[in-house]
Short mmCIF file of C-alpha atoms and ligand atoms in Angstrom, two decimals:
data_model
loop_
_atom_site.label_atom_id
_atom_site.label_comp_id
_atom_site.label_asym_id
_atom_site.label_seq_id
_atom_site.Cartn_x
_atom_site.Cartn_y
_atom_site.Cartn_z
CA MET A 1 -104.90 -29.80 30.09
CA THR A 2 -108.55 -29.84 29.09
CA HIS A 3 -109.81 -30.89 32.50
CA LEU A 4 -108.27 -28.81 35.21
CA PRO A 5 -110.31 -28.97 38.42
CA PHE A 6 -112.65 -25.97 38.62
CA ALA A 7 -115.26 -24.50 40.92
CA GLU A 8 -118.46 -23.55 39.08
CA LEU A 9 -119.74 -20.42 40.85
CA HIS A 10 -122.25 -18.94 38.42
CA LEU A 11 -124.79 -21.49 37.34
CA HIS A 12 -128.58 -21.31 37.28
CA LEU A 13 -129.92 -24.81 37.77
CA GLU A 14 -133.00 -24.06 35.65
CA GLY A 15 -130.60 -22.90 32.92
CA THR A 16 -129.25 -26.44 32.63
CA LEU A 17 -132.58 -27.75 31.35
CA GLU A 18 -131.54 -29.14 27.97
CA PRO A 19 -134.17 -29.14 25.18
CA GLU A 20 -134.31 -32.96 25.27
CA LEU A 21 -135.18 -32.90 28.98
CA VAL A 22 -137.73 -30.08 28.45
CA MET A 23 -139.56 -32.25 25.90
CA GLU A 24 -139.29 -35.40 28.05
CA LEU A 25 -140.69 -33.63 31.13
CA ALA A 26 -143.45 -32.03 29.05
CA ARG A 27 -144.54 -35.53 27.95
CA ARG A 28 -144.23 -36.93 31.47
CA ASN A 29 -146.34 -34.14 32.99
CA ASP A 30 -148.74 -33.65 30.11
CA VAL A 31 -147.65 -30.03 29.64
CA THR A 32 -148.40 -28.54 26.23
CA LEU A 33 -145.54 -26.50 24.77
CA PRO A 34 -145.63 -24.45 21.56
CA TYR A 35 -142.96 -26.75 20.00
CA ARG A 36 -143.50 -30.07 18.26
CA ASP A 37 -140.01 -31.40 18.88
CA VAL A 38 -136.52 -30.72 20.19
CA GLU A 39 -135.45 -29.10 16.91
CA GLU A 40 -138.29 -26.58 17.02
CA LEU A 41 -137.50 -25.76 20.62
CA ARG A 42 -133.80 -25.41 19.86
CA ALA A 43 -134.63 -23.02 17.04
CA ALA A 44 -136.15 -20.66 19.64
CA TYR A 45 -132.75 -20.33 21.35
CA ALA A 46 -131.77 -17.15 19.53
CA PHE A 47 -131.74 -14.13 21.79
CA ARG A 48 -131.64 -10.37 21.32
CA ASP A 49 -130.91 -9.49 24.92
CA LEU A 50 -131.37 -10.69 28.51
CA GLN A 51 -135.16 -10.23 28.49
CA SER A 52 -135.71 -12.29 25.34
CA PHE A 53 -133.79 -15.14 27.02
CA LEU A 54 -135.63 -14.76 30.33
CA ASP A 55 -138.98 -15.07 28.53
CA LEU A 56 -138.04 -18.54 27.20
CA TYR A 57 -136.21 -19.57 30.39
CA TYR A 58 -139.30 -18.94 32.54
CA ALA A 59 -141.70 -20.40 29.94
CA ASN A 60 -139.75 -23.69 29.81
CA MET A 61 -139.96 -24.02 33.60
CA ALA A 62 -143.63 -25.00 33.07
CA VAL A 63 -142.43 -28.60 32.62
CA LEU A 64 -140.94 -28.75 36.16
CA ARG A 65 -143.75 -30.00 38.42
CA THR A 66 -142.63 -32.78 40.78
CA ARG A 67 -139.76 -33.57 43.14
CA GLN A 68 -138.58 -36.11 40.59
CA ASP A 69 -138.42 -33.44 37.85
CA PHE A 70 -136.19 -31.22 39.99
CA ALA A 71 -134.09 -34.21 40.97
CA ASP A 72 -133.67 -35.33 37.35
CA MET A 73 -132.60 -31.84 36.24
CA THR A 74 -130.08 -31.64 39.08
CA ALA A 75 -128.64 -35.10 38.42
CA ALA A 76 -128.27 -34.38 34.69
CA TYR A 77 -126.36 -31.18 35.46
CA LEU A 78 -123.98 -32.80 37.93
CA ALA A 79 -123.16 -35.65 35.58
CA ARG A 80 -122.35 -33.19 32.79
CA ALA A 81 -120.43 -30.80 35.08
CA ALA A 82 -118.20 -33.61 36.31
CA THR A 83 -117.08 -34.29 32.73
CA ALA A 84 -116.14 -30.59 32.40
CA GLY A 85 -113.71 -30.75 35.33
CA VAL A 86 -116.09 -29.18 37.86
CA ARG A 87 -115.16 -30.43 41.35
CA HIS A 88 -117.27 -27.96 43.31
CA ALA A 89 -120.46 -26.15 42.28
CA GLU A 90 -122.32 -23.29 43.96
CA ILE A 91 -125.69 -23.68 42.33
CA MET A 92 -128.38 -20.99 42.07
CA PHE A 93 -132.06 -21.77 41.77
CA ASP A 94 -135.06 -19.40 41.43
CA PRO A 95 -137.65 -20.33 44.09
CA GLN A 96 -140.07 -17.52 43.14
CA ALA A 97 -140.23 -18.70 39.53
CA HIS A 98 -141.73 -21.97 40.77
CA LEU A 99 -143.91 -20.57 43.54
CA VAL A 100 -145.70 -18.24 41.13
CA ARG A 101 -146.59 -21.32 39.03
CA GLY A 102 -148.08 -23.05 42.06
CA VAL A 103 -145.20 -25.46 42.68
CA PRO A 104 -144.65 -25.69 46.47
CA LEU A 105 -141.31 -24.67 47.92
CA GLU A 106 -140.73 -28.10 49.47
CA VAL A 107 -141.14 -29.83 46.09
CA VAL A 108 -138.43 -27.60 44.62
CA VAL A 109 -136.02 -27.71 47.55
CA GLU A 110 -136.42 -31.37 48.40
CA GLY A 111 -136.11 -32.44 44.77
CA ILE A 112 -132.85 -30.53 44.33
CA ALA A 113 -131.43 -31.30 47.77
CA SER A 114 -132.07 -35.05 47.47
CA VAL A 115 -129.59 -35.17 44.59
CA LEU A 116 -127.05 -32.71 46.00
CA ALA A 117 -126.84 -34.84 49.15
CA THR A 118 -125.02 -37.62 47.28
CA SER A 119 -123.25 -35.53 44.65
CA GLU A 120 -119.77 -35.95 46.10
CA ASP A 121 -120.13 -39.74 46.12
CA ASP A 122 -121.97 -39.98 42.81
CA HIS A 123 -120.06 -37.40 40.75
CA GLY A 124 -117.05 -36.22 42.77
CA VAL A 125 -118.61 -32.73 42.89
CA SER A 126 -119.13 -30.93 46.21
CA THR A 127 -122.03 -28.47 46.14
CA LEU A 128 -123.63 -25.48 47.84
CA LEU A 129 -127.07 -24.14 47.08
CA ILE A 130 -127.86 -20.44 46.56
CA ALA A 131 -131.45 -19.15 46.50
CA ALA A 132 -131.58 -16.42 43.85
CA PHE A 133 -134.27 -13.75 44.10
CA LEU A 134 -135.94 -12.13 41.11
CA ARG A 135 -135.17 -8.41 41.00
CA ASP A 136 -138.14 -7.71 38.73
CA ARG A 137 -140.52 -8.84 41.49
CA PRO A 138 -141.31 -7.03 44.78
CA GLU A 139 -138.85 -7.11 47.66
CA ASP A 140 -141.66 -8.06 50.08
CA GLU A 141 -142.25 -11.26 48.14
CA ALA A 142 -138.53 -12.08 48.29
CA LEU A 143 -138.50 -11.43 52.05
CA ASP A 144 -141.44 -13.77 52.51
CA VAL A 145 -139.79 -16.53 50.46
CA LEU A 146 -136.50 -16.11 52.33
CA ASP A 147 -138.34 -16.40 55.65
CA ARG A 148 -140.07 -19.56 54.47
CA LEU A 149 -136.79 -21.09 53.31
CA LEU A 150 -135.17 -20.30 56.66
CA ALA A 151 -138.17 -21.54 58.66
CA ARG A 152 -138.03 -24.88 56.84
CA GLY A 153 -134.30 -25.22 57.37
CA ALA A 154 -133.73 -25.35 53.61
CA PRO A 155 -130.10 -26.26 52.92
CA ILE A 156 -129.11 -22.93 51.37
CA ALA A 157 -125.67 -21.41 51.90
CA GLY A 158 -126.43 -18.04 50.38
CA ILE A 159 -128.71 -15.78 48.40
CA GLY A 160 -128.32 -14.16 44.99
CA LEU A 161 -130.13 -11.57 42.88
CA ASP A 162 -130.99 -12.22 39.24
CA SER A 163 -133.53 -11.68 36.41
CA ALA A 164 -134.10 -8.41 34.48
CA GLU A 165 -131.36 -6.03 35.60
CA VAL A 166 -131.88 -2.64 33.94
CA GLY A 167 -134.34 -0.54 35.95
CA ASN A 168 -134.13 -2.91 38.95
CA PRO A 169 -131.14 -1.57 40.90
CA PRO A 170 -129.61 -3.44 43.85
CA ALA A 171 -130.76 -0.78 46.35
CA ARG A 172 -134.35 -2.06 45.99
CA PHE A 173 -133.25 -5.20 47.88
CA ALA A 174 -131.36 -3.71 50.82
CA ARG A 175 -133.72 -5.22 53.44
CA LEU A 176 -133.56 -8.67 51.82
CA PHE A 177 -129.77 -8.75 51.89
CA ALA A 178 -129.64 -7.38 55.44
CA ARG A 179 -131.94 -10.17 56.61
CA ALA A 180 -129.91 -12.83 54.79
CA ARG A 181 -126.72 -11.48 56.34
CA GLU A 182 -128.28 -11.66 59.81
CA ALA A 183 -129.17 -15.28 59.08
CA GLY A 184 -125.49 -15.99 58.37
CA LEU A 185 -125.94 -16.54 54.64
CA HIS A 186 -123.41 -15.72 51.92
CA LEU A 187 -124.39 -12.87 49.59
CA VAL A 188 -123.93 -12.59 45.82
CA ALA A 189 -125.72 -10.53 43.15
CA HIS A 190 -125.82 -10.16 39.39
CA ALA A 191 -124.59 -6.65 38.59
CA GLY A 192 -123.11 -5.03 35.51
CA GLU A 193 -124.37 -7.68 33.08
CA GLU A 194 -126.57 -5.27 31.10
CA GLY A 195 -126.89 -2.69 33.88
CA PRO A 196 -124.45 0.15 34.56
CA ALA A 197 -121.24 0.10 36.59
CA SER A 198 -123.07 1.96 39.37
CA TYR A 199 -125.10 -1.23 40.03
CA VAL A 200 -121.82 -3.01 40.82
CA THR A 201 -120.88 -0.29 43.30
CA ASP A 202 -124.33 -0.47 44.90
CA ALA A 203 -124.26 -4.28 45.11
CA LEU A 204 -121.03 -3.94 47.09
CA ASP A 205 -121.91 -0.91 49.22
CA VAL A 206 -125.68 -1.20 49.71
CA LEU A 207 -126.14 -4.98 49.64
CA GLY A 208 -122.71 -5.94 50.97
CA VAL A 209 -122.23 -8.80 48.50
CA GLU A 210 -119.10 -10.94 48.62
CA ARG A 211 -119.12 -11.73 44.91
CA ILE A 212 -120.37 -10.04 41.75
CA ASP A 213 -122.04 -12.18 39.08
CA HIS A 214 -120.94 -10.89 35.63
CA GLY A 215 -119.67 -7.37 36.39
CA ILE A 216 -118.35 -6.79 32.87
CA ARG A 217 -119.83 -3.28 32.71
CA SER A 218 -117.46 -2.33 35.55
CA LEU A 219 -114.94 -1.70 32.78
CA ASP A 220 -116.84 1.50 31.91
CA ASP A 221 -115.61 3.02 35.20
CA ASP A 222 -111.82 3.15 35.81
CA ALA A 223 -112.20 4.14 39.46
CA LEU A 224 -114.45 1.13 40.06
CA VAL A 225 -111.95 -1.17 38.32
CA ALA A 226 -109.17 0.16 40.58
CA ARG A 227 -111.32 -0.57 43.62
CA LEU A 228 -112.26 -4.07 42.42
CA VAL A 229 -108.57 -4.83 41.86
CA ALA A 230 -107.54 -3.40 45.25
CA GLU A 231 -110.24 -5.36 47.09
CA GLN A 232 -109.89 -8.45 44.86
CA VAL A 233 -113.66 -8.69 44.62
CA PRO A 234 -114.58 -12.02 43.00
CA MET A 235 -116.32 -11.58 39.62
CA THR A 236 -117.96 -14.56 37.95
CA VAL A 237 -117.79 -13.93 34.21
CA CYS A 238 -119.75 -15.97 31.64
CA PRO A 239 -118.39 -15.44 28.10
CA LEU A 240 -120.78 -17.62 26.05
CA SER A 241 -123.72 -16.08 27.93
CA ASN A 242 -122.55 -12.53 27.22
CA VAL A 243 -122.29 -13.27 23.49
CA ALA A 244 -125.62 -15.15 23.34
CA LEU A 245 -127.39 -12.24 25.08
CA ARG A 246 -125.46 -9.65 23.06
CA ALA A 247 -123.87 -7.94 26.03
CA VAL A 248 -120.67 -8.46 24.00
CA ASP A 249 -120.61 -8.61 20.17
CA THR A 250 -118.36 -11.63 19.67
CA LEU A 251 -116.13 -13.85 21.78
CA ALA A 252 -113.11 -12.19 20.18
CA ASP A 253 -114.34 -8.91 21.76
CA HIS A 254 -114.91 -10.45 25.19
CA PRO A 255 -113.07 -8.56 27.97
CA VAL A 256 -112.37 -11.53 30.27
CA VAL A 257 -108.68 -11.87 29.36
CA GLU A 258 -108.21 -8.11 29.65
CA MET A 259 -109.90 -8.28 33.06
CA LEU A 260 -107.53 -11.02 34.16
CA GLU A 261 -104.51 -9.07 32.94
CA ARG A 262 -105.67 -5.88 34.69
CA GLY A 263 -105.51 -7.80 37.96
CA LEU A 264 -109.24 -8.34 38.53
CA ASN A 265 -110.24 -11.45 40.43
CA VAL A 266 -112.22 -13.03 37.59
CA SER A 267 -113.20 -16.61 37.00
CA VAL A 268 -115.14 -18.13 34.09
CA HIS A 269 -118.51 -19.84 34.45
CA SER A 270 -121.43 -21.06 32.40
CA ASP A 271 -124.58 -19.19 33.62
CA ASP A 272 -127.32 -21.06 31.70
CA PRO A 273 -125.36 -23.67 29.75
CA ALA A 274 -128.34 -25.35 28.05
CA TYR A 275 -129.29 -22.01 26.49
CA PHE A 276 -125.94 -20.40 25.65
CA GLY A 277 -124.00 -23.11 23.87
CA GLY A 278 -122.17 -24.85 26.59
CA TYR A 279 -120.81 -25.79 29.97
CA LEU A 280 -117.64 -24.70 31.75
CA ASP A 281 -115.34 -26.66 29.44
CA ASP A 282 -117.10 -25.22 26.38
CA ASN A 283 -116.59 -21.68 27.69
CA LEU A 284 -112.88 -22.31 28.28
CA ASP A 285 -112.39 -24.00 24.91
CA ALA A 286 -114.18 -21.12 23.16
CA LEU A 287 -111.86 -18.62 24.88
CA GLY A 288 -108.90 -20.72 23.82
CA SER A 289 -109.83 -20.54 20.16
CA SER A 290 -111.16 -16.98 19.99
CA LEU A 291 -108.95 -15.10 22.46
CA GLY A 292 -105.92 -17.38 22.57
CA LEU A 293 -106.37 -18.07 26.28
CA THR A 294 -102.99 -19.41 27.39
CA ARG A 295 -102.30 -22.41 29.59
CA GLU A 296 -101.10 -20.05 32.32
CA GLN A 297 -104.28 -17.95 32.12
CA ARG A 298 -106.41 -21.07 32.25
CA ILE A 299 -104.63 -22.18 35.41
CA ARG A 300 -105.20 -18.74 36.96
CA LEU A 301 -108.92 -18.94 36.13
CA ALA A 302 -109.09 -22.35 37.82
CA GLU A 303 -107.27 -21.05 40.92
CA ASN A 304 -109.47 -17.93 41.07
CA SER A 305 -112.60 -20.08 40.86
CA VAL A 306 -111.52 -22.05 43.93
CA ARG A 307 -110.37 -18.96 45.87
CA SER A 308 -113.65 -17.16 45.10
CA SER A 309 -115.76 -20.05 46.35
CA PHE A 310 -117.42 -20.31 49.75
CA LEU A 311 -115.55 -23.53 50.52
CA PRO A 312 -113.77 -23.97 53.85
CA ALA A 313 -110.00 -23.46 53.77
CA ASP A 314 -109.10 -27.16 53.88
CA ARG A 315 -111.22 -28.07 50.84
CA ARG A 316 -109.87 -25.05 48.95
CA GLU A 317 -106.32 -26.19 49.65
CA GLU A 318 -107.24 -29.68 48.46
CA LEU A 319 -108.60 -28.34 45.16
CA LEU A 320 -105.67 -25.92 44.67
CA ALA A 321 -103.30 -28.86 45.14
CA GLN A 322 -105.29 -30.80 42.53
CA ILE A 323 -104.97 -27.88 40.10
CA ALA A 324 -101.21 -27.72 40.73
CA ALA A 325 -100.90 -31.47 40.16
CA ALA A 326 -103.00 -31.36 36.97
CA SER A 327 -101.00 -28.47 35.53
CA ALA A 328 -97.52 -29.76 36.42
N1 ADE B 1 -131.42 -15.78 35.35
C1 ADE B 1 -130.89 -16.81 34.70
N2 ADE B 1 -129.86 -16.42 33.96
C2 ADE B 1 -129.70 -15.09 34.16
C3 ADE B 1 -128.80 -14.10 33.69
N3 ADE B 1 -127.82 -14.38 32.83
N4 ADE B 1 -128.97 -12.84 34.11
C4 ADE B 1 -129.94 -12.53 34.96
N5 ADE B 1 -130.81 -13.42 35.43
C5 ADE B 1 -130.70 -14.69 35.03
ZN1 ZN B 2 -126.52 -15.56 35.84
#
């Protein structure tokens, strides 16, 4: 039962950069970091909130310089995800975080895409790529980057919205999401991670997103919960992340099982696994021990992950059949 087939729908590629790989890439690229070794770096992985994590997450990206670096990070993630039961992954990356450091867009996109191209053959994991935009930077910059991605024919299936949430409401990015929709892209956004339930409503109504990343603060608003249940809006919940960033006190307090039982369309994901203590399997195992996640609930989470994906109907059916077979 430990390895039901899953779709990973909430995963930041740069958040899979394990401390060992950070140090290796720093050596390879002659980048000086304020840590002597992996242990010192690992000791910095103690967060007070989202911002304290983001500071380290962006700082560590300094080691990513070449196509090969992006390819190595991507390959390491896919190999690890496959062992967790992931059979499909919709992977976010942060193009602006690299552009502002002077790393060209093509280095980032080509490095990642070169590995995704053979992921099904190499790891048995189908993939889609989502360009996530930083909500604490100007919308005009995001529009420019989106235009450049589209002009280059970058293999992106959708856009997302991430980074510091409070004070950066979805409505600031209405033009960006309208343009992405016109381009035929899928739309997702982080909302209700640290920010209020109203950000979830605005992500749906102003941005028109198809999926909410996190969304746990929706529980503060009963009318919103009723709507999310009625519309079966997909919500990608990341328990280990929420505890690491103190959005939730402990795993035993995490609302994901309550959300499932209230009829919300939730699935469990790993967010930034290198920083928060684990991958998809680790999140599920932690819920098993702290919240007594049942076999039946685990199967529902697997099914929801596939149904909430952007996969075509035939591949969804294939994965749902694999879940049924694995849980029989
Ligand atoms: N970027 C990477 N991880 C994130 C998270 N958990 N929330 C917002 N932005 C992020
Ligand atoms: Zn996230």
